[in-house]
CSV table of C-alpha atoms in Angstrom, one decimal:
chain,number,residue,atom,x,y,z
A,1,UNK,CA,31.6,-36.6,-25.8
A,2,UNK,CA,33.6,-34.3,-23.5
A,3,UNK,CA,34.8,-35.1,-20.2
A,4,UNK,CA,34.8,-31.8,-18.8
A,5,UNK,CA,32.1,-28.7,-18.2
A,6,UNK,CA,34.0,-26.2,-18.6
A,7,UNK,CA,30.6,-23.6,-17.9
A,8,UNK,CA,30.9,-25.3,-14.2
A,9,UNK,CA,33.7,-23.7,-12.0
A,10,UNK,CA,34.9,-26.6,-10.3
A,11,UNK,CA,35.4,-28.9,-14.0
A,12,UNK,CA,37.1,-25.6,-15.2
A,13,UNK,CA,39.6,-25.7,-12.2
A,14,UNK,CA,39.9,-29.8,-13.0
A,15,UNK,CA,40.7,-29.0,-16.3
A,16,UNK,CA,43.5,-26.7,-15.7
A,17,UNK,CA,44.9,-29.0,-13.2
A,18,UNK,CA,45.4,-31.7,-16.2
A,19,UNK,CA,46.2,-28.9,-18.5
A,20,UNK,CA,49.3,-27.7,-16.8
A,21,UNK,CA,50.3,-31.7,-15.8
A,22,UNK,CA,49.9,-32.0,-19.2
A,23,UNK,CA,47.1,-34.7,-19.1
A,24,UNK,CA,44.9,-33.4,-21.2
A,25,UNK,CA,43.9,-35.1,-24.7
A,26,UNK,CA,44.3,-33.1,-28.0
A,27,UNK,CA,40.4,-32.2,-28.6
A,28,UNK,CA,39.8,-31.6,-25.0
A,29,UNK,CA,43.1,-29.3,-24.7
A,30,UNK,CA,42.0,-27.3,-27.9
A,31,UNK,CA,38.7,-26.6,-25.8
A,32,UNK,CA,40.5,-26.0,-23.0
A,33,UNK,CA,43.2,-23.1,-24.6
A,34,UNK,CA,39.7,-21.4,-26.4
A,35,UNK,CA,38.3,-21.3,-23.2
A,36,UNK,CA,42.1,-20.0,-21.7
A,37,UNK,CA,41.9,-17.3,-24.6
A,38,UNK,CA,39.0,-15.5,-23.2
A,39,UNK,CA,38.5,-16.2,-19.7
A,40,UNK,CA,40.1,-14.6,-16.6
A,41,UNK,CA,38.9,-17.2,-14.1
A,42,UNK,CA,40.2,-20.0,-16.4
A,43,UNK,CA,43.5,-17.9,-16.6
A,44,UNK,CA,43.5,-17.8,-12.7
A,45,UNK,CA,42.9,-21.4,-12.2
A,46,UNK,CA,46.2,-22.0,-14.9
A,47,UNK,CA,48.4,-20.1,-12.5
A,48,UNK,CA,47.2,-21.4,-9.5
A,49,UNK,CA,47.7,-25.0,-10.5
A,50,UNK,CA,51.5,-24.0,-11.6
A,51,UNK,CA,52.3,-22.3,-8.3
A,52,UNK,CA,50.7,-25.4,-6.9
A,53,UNK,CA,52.8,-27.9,-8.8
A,54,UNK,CA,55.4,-25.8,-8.6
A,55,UNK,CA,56.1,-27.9,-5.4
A,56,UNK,CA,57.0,-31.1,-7.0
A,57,UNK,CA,60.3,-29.0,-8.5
A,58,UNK,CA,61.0,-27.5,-5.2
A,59,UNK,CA,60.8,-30.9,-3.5
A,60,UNK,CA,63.6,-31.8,-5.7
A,61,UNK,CA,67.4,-31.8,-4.1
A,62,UNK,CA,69.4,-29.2,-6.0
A,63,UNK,CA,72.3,-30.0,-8.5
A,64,UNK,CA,75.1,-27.9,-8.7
A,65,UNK,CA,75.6,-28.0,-12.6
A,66,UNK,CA,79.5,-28.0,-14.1
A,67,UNK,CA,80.9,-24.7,-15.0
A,68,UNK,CA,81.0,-25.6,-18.7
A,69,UNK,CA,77.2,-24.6,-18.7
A,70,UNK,CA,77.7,-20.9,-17.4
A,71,UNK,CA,80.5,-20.7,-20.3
A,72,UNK,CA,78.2,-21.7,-22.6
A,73,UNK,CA,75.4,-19.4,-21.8
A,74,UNK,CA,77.8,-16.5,-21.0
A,75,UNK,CA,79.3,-16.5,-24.2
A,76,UNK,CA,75.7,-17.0,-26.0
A,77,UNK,CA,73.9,-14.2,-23.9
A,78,UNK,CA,76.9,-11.4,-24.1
A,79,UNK,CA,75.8,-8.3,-25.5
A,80,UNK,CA,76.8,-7.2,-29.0
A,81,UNK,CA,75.2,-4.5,-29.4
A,82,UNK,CA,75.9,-0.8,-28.3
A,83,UNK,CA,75.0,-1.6,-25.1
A,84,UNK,CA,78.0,-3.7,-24.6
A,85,UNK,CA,79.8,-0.7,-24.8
A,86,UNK,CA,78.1,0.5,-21.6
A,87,UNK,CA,80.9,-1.4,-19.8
A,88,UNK,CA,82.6,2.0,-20.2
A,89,UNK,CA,80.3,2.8,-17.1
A,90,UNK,CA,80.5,-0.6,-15.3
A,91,UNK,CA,84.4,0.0,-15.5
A,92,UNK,CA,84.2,3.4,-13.9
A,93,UNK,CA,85.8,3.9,-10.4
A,94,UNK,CA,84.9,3.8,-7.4
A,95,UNK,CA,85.8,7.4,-6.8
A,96,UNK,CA,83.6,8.2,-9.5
A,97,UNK,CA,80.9,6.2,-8.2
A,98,UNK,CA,81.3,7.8,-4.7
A,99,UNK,CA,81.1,11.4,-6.1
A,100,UNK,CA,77.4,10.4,-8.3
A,101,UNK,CA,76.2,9.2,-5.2
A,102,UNK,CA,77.7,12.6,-2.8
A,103,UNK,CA,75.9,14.8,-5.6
A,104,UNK,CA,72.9,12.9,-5.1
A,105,UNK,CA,72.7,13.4,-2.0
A,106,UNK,CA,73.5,16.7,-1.8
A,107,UNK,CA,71.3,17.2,-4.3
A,108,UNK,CA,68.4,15.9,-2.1
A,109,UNK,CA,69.6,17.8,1.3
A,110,UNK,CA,69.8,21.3,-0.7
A,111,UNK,CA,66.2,21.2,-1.5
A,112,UNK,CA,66.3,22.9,-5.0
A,113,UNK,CA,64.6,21.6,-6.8
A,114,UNK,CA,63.2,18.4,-4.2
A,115,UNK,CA,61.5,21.0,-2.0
A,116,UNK,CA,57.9,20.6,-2.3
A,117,UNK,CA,58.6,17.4,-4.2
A,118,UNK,CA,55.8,14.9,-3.9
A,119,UNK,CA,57.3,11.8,-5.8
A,120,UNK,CA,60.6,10.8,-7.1
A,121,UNK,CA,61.7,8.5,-9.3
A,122,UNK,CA,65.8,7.8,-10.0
A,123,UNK,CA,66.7,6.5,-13.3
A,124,UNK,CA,69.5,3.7,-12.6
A,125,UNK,CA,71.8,3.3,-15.3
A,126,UNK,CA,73.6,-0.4,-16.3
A,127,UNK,CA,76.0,-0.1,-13.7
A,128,UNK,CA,73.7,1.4,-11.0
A,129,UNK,CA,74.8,4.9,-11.7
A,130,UNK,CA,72.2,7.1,-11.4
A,131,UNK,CA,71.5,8.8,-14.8
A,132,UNK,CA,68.2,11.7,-14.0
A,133,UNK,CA,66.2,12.4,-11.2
A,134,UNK,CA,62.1,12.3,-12.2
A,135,UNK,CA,60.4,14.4,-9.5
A,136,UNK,CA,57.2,15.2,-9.2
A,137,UNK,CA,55.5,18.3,-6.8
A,138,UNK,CA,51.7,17.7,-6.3
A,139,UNK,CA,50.8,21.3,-5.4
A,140,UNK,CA,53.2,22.6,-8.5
A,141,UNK,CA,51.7,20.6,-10.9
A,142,UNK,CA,54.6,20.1,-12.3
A,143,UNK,CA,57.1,17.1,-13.3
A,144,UNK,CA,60.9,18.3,-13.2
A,145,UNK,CA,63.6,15.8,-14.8
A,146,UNK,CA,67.1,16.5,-13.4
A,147,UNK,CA,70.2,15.2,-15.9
A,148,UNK,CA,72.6,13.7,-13.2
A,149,UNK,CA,75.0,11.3,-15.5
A,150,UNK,CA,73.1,10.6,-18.5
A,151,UNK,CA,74.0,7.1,-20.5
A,152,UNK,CA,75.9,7.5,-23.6
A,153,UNK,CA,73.8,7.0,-26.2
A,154,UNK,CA,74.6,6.8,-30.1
A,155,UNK,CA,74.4,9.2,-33.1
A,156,UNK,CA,70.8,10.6,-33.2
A,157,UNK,CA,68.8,8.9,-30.2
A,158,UNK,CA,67.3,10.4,-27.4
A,159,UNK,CA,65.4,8.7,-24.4
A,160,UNK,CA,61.9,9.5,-24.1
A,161,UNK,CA,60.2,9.4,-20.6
A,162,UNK,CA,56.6,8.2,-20.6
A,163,UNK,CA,53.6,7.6,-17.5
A,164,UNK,CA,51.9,4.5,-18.3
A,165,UNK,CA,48.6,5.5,-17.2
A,166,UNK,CA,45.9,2.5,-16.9
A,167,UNK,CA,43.5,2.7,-19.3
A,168,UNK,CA,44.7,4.9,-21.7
A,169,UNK,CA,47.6,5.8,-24.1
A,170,UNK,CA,50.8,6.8,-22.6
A,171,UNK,CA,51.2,10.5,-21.5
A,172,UNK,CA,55.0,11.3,-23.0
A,173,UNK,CA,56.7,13.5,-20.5
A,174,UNK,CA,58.9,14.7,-22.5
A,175,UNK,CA,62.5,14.0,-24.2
A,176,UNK,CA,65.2,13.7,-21.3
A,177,UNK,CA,67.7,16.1,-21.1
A,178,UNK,CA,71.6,15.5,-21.6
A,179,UNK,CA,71.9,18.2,-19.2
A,180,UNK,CA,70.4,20.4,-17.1
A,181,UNK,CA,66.2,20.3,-16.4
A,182,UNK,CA,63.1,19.9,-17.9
A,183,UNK,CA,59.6,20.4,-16.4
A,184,UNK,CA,56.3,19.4,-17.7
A,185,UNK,CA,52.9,20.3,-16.6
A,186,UNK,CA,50.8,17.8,-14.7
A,187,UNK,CA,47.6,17.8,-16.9
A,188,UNK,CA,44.8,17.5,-14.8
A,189,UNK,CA,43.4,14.8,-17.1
A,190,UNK,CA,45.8,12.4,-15.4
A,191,UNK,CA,47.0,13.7,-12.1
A,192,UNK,CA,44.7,11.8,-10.4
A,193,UNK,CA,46.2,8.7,-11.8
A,194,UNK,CA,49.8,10.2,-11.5
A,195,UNK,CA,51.5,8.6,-8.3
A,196,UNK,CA,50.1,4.9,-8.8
A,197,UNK,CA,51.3,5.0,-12.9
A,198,UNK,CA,54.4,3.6,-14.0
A,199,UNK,CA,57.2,5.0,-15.9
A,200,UNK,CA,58.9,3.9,-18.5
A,201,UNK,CA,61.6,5.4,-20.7
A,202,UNK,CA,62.3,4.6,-23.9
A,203,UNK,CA,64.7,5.2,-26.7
A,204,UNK,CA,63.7,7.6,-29.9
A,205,UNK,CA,64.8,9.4,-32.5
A,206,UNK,CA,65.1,13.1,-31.7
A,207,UNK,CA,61.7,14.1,-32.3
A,208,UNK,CA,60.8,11.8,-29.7
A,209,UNK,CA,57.8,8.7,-30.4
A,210,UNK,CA,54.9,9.7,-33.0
A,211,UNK,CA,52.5,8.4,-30.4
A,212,UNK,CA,52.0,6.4,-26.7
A,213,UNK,CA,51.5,3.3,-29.0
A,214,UNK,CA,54.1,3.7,-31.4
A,215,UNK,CA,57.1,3.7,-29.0
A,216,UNK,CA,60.9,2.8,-29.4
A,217,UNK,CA,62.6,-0.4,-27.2
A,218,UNK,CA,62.2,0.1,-23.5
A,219,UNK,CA,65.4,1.2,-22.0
A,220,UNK,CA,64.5,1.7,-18.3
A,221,UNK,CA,61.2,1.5,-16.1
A,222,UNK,CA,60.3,2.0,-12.7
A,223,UNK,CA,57.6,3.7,-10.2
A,224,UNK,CA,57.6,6.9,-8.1
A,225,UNK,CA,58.6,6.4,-4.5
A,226,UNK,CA,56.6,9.1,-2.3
A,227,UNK,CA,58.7,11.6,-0.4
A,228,UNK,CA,55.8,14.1,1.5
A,229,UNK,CA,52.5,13.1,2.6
A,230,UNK,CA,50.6,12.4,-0.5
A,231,UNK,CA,47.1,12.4,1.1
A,232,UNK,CA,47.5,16.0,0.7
A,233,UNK,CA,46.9,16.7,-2.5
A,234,UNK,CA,44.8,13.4,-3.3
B,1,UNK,CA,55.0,-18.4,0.7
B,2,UNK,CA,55.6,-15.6,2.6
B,3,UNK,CA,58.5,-16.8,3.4
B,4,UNK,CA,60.4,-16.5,0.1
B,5,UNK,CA,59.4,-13.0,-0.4
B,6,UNK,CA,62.6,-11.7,0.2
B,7,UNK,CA,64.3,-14.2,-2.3
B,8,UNK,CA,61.2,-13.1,-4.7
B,9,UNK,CA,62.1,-10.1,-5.1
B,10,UNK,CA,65.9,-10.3,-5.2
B,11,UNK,CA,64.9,-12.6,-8.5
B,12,UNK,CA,62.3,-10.6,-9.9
B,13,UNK,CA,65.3,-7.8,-9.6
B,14,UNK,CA,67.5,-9.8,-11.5
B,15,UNK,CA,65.2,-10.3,-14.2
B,16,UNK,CA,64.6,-7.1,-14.6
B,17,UNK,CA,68.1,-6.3,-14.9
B,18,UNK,CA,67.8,-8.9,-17.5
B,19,UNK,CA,65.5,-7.4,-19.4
B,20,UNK,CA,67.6,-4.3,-20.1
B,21,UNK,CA,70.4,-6.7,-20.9
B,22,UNK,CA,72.8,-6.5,-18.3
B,23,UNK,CA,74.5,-9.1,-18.3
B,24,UNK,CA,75.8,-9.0,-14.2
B,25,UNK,CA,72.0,-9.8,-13.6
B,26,UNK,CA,71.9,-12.9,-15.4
B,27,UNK,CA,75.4,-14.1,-13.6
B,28,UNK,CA,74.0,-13.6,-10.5
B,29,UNK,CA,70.2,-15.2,-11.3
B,30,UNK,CA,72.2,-18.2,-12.8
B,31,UNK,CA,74.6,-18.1,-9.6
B,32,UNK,CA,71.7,-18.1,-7.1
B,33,UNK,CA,69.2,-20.8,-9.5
B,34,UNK,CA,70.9,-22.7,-11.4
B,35,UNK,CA,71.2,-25.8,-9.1
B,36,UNK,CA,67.6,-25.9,-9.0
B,37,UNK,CA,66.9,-25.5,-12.2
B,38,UNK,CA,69.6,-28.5,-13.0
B,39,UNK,CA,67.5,-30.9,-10.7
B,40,UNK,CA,64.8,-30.4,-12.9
B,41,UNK,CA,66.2,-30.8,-15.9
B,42,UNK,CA,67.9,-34.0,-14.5
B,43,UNK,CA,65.1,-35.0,-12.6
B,44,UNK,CA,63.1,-35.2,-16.8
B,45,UNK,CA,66.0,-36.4,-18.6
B,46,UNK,CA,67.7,-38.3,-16.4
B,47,UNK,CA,70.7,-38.1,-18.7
B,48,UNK,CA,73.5,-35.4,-17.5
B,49,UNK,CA,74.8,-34.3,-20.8
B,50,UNK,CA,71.0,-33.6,-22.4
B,51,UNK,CA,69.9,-32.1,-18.6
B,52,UNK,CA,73.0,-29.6,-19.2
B,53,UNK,CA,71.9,-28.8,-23.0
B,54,UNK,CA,69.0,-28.3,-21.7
B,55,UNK,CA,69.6,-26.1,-18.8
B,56,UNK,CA,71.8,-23.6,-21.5
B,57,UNK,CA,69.1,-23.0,-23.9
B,58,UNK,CA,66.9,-22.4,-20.9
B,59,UNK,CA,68.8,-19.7,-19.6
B,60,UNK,CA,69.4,-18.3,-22.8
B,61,UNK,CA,65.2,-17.9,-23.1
B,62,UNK,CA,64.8,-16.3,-20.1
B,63,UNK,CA,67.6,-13.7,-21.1
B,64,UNK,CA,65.7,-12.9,-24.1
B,65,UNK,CA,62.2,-13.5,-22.5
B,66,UNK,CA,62.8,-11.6,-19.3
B,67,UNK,CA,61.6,-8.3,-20.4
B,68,UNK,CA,57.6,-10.6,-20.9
B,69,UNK,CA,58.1,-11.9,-17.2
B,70,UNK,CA,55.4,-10.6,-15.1
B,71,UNK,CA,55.1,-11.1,-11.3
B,72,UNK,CA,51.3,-10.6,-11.1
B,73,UNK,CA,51.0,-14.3,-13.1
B,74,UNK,CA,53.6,-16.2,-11.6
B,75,UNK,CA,56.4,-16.3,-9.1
B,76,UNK,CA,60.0,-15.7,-10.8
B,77,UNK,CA,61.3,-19.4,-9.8
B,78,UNK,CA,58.0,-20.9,-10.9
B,79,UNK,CA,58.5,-19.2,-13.9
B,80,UNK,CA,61.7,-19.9,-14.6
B,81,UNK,CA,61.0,-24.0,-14.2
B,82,UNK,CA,58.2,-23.8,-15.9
B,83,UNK,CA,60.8,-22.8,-18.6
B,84,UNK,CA,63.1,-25.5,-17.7
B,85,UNK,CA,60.4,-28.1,-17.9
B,86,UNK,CA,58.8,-27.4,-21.1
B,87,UNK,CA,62.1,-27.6,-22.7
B,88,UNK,CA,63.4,-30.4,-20.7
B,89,UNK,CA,59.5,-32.1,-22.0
B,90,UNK,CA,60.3,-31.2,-25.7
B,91,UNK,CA,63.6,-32.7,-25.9
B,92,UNK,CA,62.6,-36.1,-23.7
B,93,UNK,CA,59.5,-36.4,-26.7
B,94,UNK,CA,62.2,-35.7,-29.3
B,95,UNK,CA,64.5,-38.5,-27.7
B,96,UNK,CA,61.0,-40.9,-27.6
B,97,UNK,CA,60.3,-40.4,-31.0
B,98,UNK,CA,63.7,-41.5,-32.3
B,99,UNK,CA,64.4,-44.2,-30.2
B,100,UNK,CA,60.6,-45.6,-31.0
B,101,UNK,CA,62.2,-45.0,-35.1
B,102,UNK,CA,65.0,-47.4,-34.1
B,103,UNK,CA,63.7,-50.7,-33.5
B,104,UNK,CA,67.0,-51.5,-31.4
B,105,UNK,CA,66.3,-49.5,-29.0
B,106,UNK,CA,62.5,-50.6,-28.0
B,107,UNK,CA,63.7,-53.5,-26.0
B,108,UNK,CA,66.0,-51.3,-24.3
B,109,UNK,CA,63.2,-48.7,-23.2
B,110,UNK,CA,60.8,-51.9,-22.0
B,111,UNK,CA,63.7,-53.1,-20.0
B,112,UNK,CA,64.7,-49.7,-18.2
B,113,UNK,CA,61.7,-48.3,-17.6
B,114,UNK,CA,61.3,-48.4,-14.1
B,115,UNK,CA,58.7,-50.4,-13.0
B,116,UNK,CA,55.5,-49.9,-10.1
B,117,UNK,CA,57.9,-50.7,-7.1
B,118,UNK,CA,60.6,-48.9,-8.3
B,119,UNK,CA,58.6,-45.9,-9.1
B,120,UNK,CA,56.9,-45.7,-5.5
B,121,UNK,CA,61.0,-46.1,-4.1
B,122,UNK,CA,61.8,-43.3,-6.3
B,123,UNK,CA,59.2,-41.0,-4.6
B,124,UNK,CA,59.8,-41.7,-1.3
B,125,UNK,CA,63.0,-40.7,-2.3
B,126,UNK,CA,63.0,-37.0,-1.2
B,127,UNK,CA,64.5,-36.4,2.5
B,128,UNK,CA,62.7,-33.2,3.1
B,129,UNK,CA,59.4,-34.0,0.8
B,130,UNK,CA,57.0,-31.4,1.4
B,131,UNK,CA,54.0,-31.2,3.5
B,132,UNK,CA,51.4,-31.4,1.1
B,133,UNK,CA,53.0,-33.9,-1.0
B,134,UNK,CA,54.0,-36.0,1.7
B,135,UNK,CA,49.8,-36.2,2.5
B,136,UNK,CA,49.2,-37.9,-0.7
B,137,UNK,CA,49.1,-41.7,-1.0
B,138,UNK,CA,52.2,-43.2,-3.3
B,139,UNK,CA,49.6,-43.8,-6.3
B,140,UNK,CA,48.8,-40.2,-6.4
B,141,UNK,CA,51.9,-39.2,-5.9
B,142,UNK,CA,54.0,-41.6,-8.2
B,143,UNK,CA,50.8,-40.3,-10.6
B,144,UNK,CA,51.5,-36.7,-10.5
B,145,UNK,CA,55.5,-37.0,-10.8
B,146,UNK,CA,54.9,-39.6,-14.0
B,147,UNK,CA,52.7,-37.0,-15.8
B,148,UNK,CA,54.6,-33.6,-14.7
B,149,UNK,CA,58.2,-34.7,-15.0
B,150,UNK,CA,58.0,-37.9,-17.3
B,151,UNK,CA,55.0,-35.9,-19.8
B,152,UNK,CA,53.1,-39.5,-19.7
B,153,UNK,CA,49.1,-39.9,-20.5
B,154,UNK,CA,46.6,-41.8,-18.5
B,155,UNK,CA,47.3,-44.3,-20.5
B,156,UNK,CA,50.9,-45.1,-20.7
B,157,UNK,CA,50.6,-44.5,-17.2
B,158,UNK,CA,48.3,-47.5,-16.6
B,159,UNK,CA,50.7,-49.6,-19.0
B,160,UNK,CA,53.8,-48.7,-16.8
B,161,UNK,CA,52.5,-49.2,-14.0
B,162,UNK,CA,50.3,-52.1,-14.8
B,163,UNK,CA,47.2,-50.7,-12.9
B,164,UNK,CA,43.7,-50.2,-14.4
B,165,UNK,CA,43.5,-46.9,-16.2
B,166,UNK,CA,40.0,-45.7,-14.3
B,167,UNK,CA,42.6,-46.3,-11.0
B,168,UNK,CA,45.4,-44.1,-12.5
B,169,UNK,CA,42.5,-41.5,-13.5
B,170,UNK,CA,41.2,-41.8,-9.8
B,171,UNK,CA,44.5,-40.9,-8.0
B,172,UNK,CA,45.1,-38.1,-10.2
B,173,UNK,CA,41.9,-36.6,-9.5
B,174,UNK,CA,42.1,-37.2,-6.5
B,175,UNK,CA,45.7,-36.7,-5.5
B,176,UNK,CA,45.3,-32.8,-7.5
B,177,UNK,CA,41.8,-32.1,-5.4
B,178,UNK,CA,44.1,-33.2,-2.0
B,179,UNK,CA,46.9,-31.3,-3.1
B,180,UNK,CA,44.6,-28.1,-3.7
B,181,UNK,CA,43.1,-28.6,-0.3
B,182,UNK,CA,46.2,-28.9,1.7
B,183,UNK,CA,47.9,-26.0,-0.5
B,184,UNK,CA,45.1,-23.5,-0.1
B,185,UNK,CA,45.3,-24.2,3.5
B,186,UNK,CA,49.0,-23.1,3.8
């Protein structure tokens, strides 16, 4: 016989209290995590009870742990991959990092091509360098992509830049470019949707992803930060 | 809440960073969480060397989980000890089951464990205890901490504690409704 209606709001809520203190028993937490699988509310009522208990760990007085710990997670969590060599950039001096950040700037003030731009979005390398410029002009209809200082990436890859539009597969827009600019053409199939999707960029081989569901590991994501009035053109 | 916007973000950055593996990001989460997430790990435990085993491999998942973190279902630092606590829980059930194998040691737990009184000291404990858990009586409360941190049921509550188990049921339920009240209020 079960303790619990899980139909009735307030025995869901009850439930999920005891589920995230870990109270309840086997048969009843089977129930519970069927119920969890398919229902929002349920899925609500599981967060709000963690933020709620969350309380009992911030009541707690904090423990400075020894340094041995950081050691040991430093040394298991260092990169081996190719991206460790991205330290190349992370090394780079401040002289250099002063001159990325004087061309971004100038390339904001001289207008070409932000004038008329609606929505940027700057692609922050490792190291906070800033790698393209993502702009977007409303009454264009166009999406430019700006190389500034591209990351180093190995033998046959290329990023991909993609607009994770809600609802629906993910509109590439385009390959980005080791130098120089690309533009794309807002469709108007999602330029409704444009300046509230998120972008994402991800790394391909050189013909880029078969498909907005078949894409390579995300490198870099982000969203578009308005620079003109946008309730123009929306 | 509002409050620790701010801080939210600042963590939810570093977690990000995380996600695309740079490794400066996890120094500085680790820099700026790891004495909390040690208290809860000790708080479990209650043993130094497992509560710093256990706060490695906790960082080490939420480097390689970072990139599923999702600020729309939970705040980064509840999150994150929500991390520390489930592995903190798996080990402490690990340690039970062995030292239930070894018939030397089941004295030892009868004798340590503390007992009612002991348990309500140990909750007063906290200097700055917050609002809505200061509101609850000491058999909610003592209720609540035994079952989040220690992983006990209703019923090895009631044995520990040597109260009936419909009370221990009562000040759950009743403690979590209070708790919900005074939180939602906030």
């Amino acid at each position: 016989m079960s303790e619990w209606n899980l139909s009735d709001p307030g025995d869901r809520n009850e439930a999920a209290a005891e589920y995230v203190l870990g109270l309840l028993p086997q048969t009843e937490k089977a129930r519970f995590e069927a119920l969890l699988a398919a229902s929002h509310d349920a899925q609500q009522d599981v967060r709000n009870w963690q933020e709620h208990l969350n309380i009992l760990n911030e009541n707690l007085v904090p423990q400075q742990p020894p340094a041995k710990v950081w050691k040991e997670v430093s040394k298991a969590t260092k990169p081996e991959s190719f991206w460790s060599n991205l330290r190349f950039w992370q090394s780079a001096s401040v002289s250099m990092a002063l001159a990325v950040v004087f061309t971004v700037v100038l390339w904001f003030q001289s207008g070409v091509p932000g004038n008329g731009m609606d929505y940027v979005y700057v692609v922050q390398g490792p190291s906070e360098q800033t790698e393209w410029i993502v702009n977007a002009s409303m009454n264009r209809d166009k999406v430019y992509v700006e190389a500034v200082q591209p990351v180093s990436l190995p033998d046959g890859k290329v990023c991909e830049l993609w607009l994770m539009v809600a609802g629906r597969e993910p509109v590439s827009l385009g390959i980005l470019p080791k130098m120089g600019r690309n533009e794309v053409t807002i469709s108007s199939e999602w330029r409704e949707a444009l300046k509230n999707s998120p972008l994402v960029i991800t790394l391909e081989k050189p013909s880029g992803a078969p498909n907005g569901y078949e894409m390579g590991p995300v490198m870099n994501k982000g969203k578009w930060t308005p620079v003109n009035k946008a309730s123009d053109y929306f | 809440m509002s409050s620790d916007t701010g801080q939210d973000q600042k963590l939810v950055q570093h977690l990000e960073g995380c996600a695309h593996e740079r490794h400066g990001s996890l120094q500085k989460l680790y820099s700026i969480t790891s004495a909390n997430l040690f208290s809860v790990s000790l708080r479990i435990l209650k043993d130094r060397e497992q509560a710093e085993d256990c706060l490695q491999n906790a960082y080490i998942k939420i480097w390689k989980n970072a990139g599923s973190y999702d600020i729309t279902k939970a705040r980064p630092m509840t999150w994150m000890n929500t991390i520390v606590r489930n592995q903190a829980l798996d080990m402490l059930r690990r340690k039970k089951v062995q030292e239930v194998s070894d018939d030397d040691h089941i004295h030892q737990i009868a004798d340590t464990a503390p007992g009612h009184e002991e348990q309500l000291a140990l909750s007063r404990n906290s200097a700055n205890m917050h609002k809505c858990l200061a509101d609850l009586s000491d058999q909610q409360r003592v209720c609540i901490e035994l079952a989040y941190f220690e992983g006990l049921t209703h019923q090895e509550m009631s044995e520990q504690l040597e109260f009936p188990l419909g009370s221990v049921k009562t000040w759950i339920r009743r403690g979590l409704a209070r708790l919900r009240t005074c939180l939602s209020g906030i």
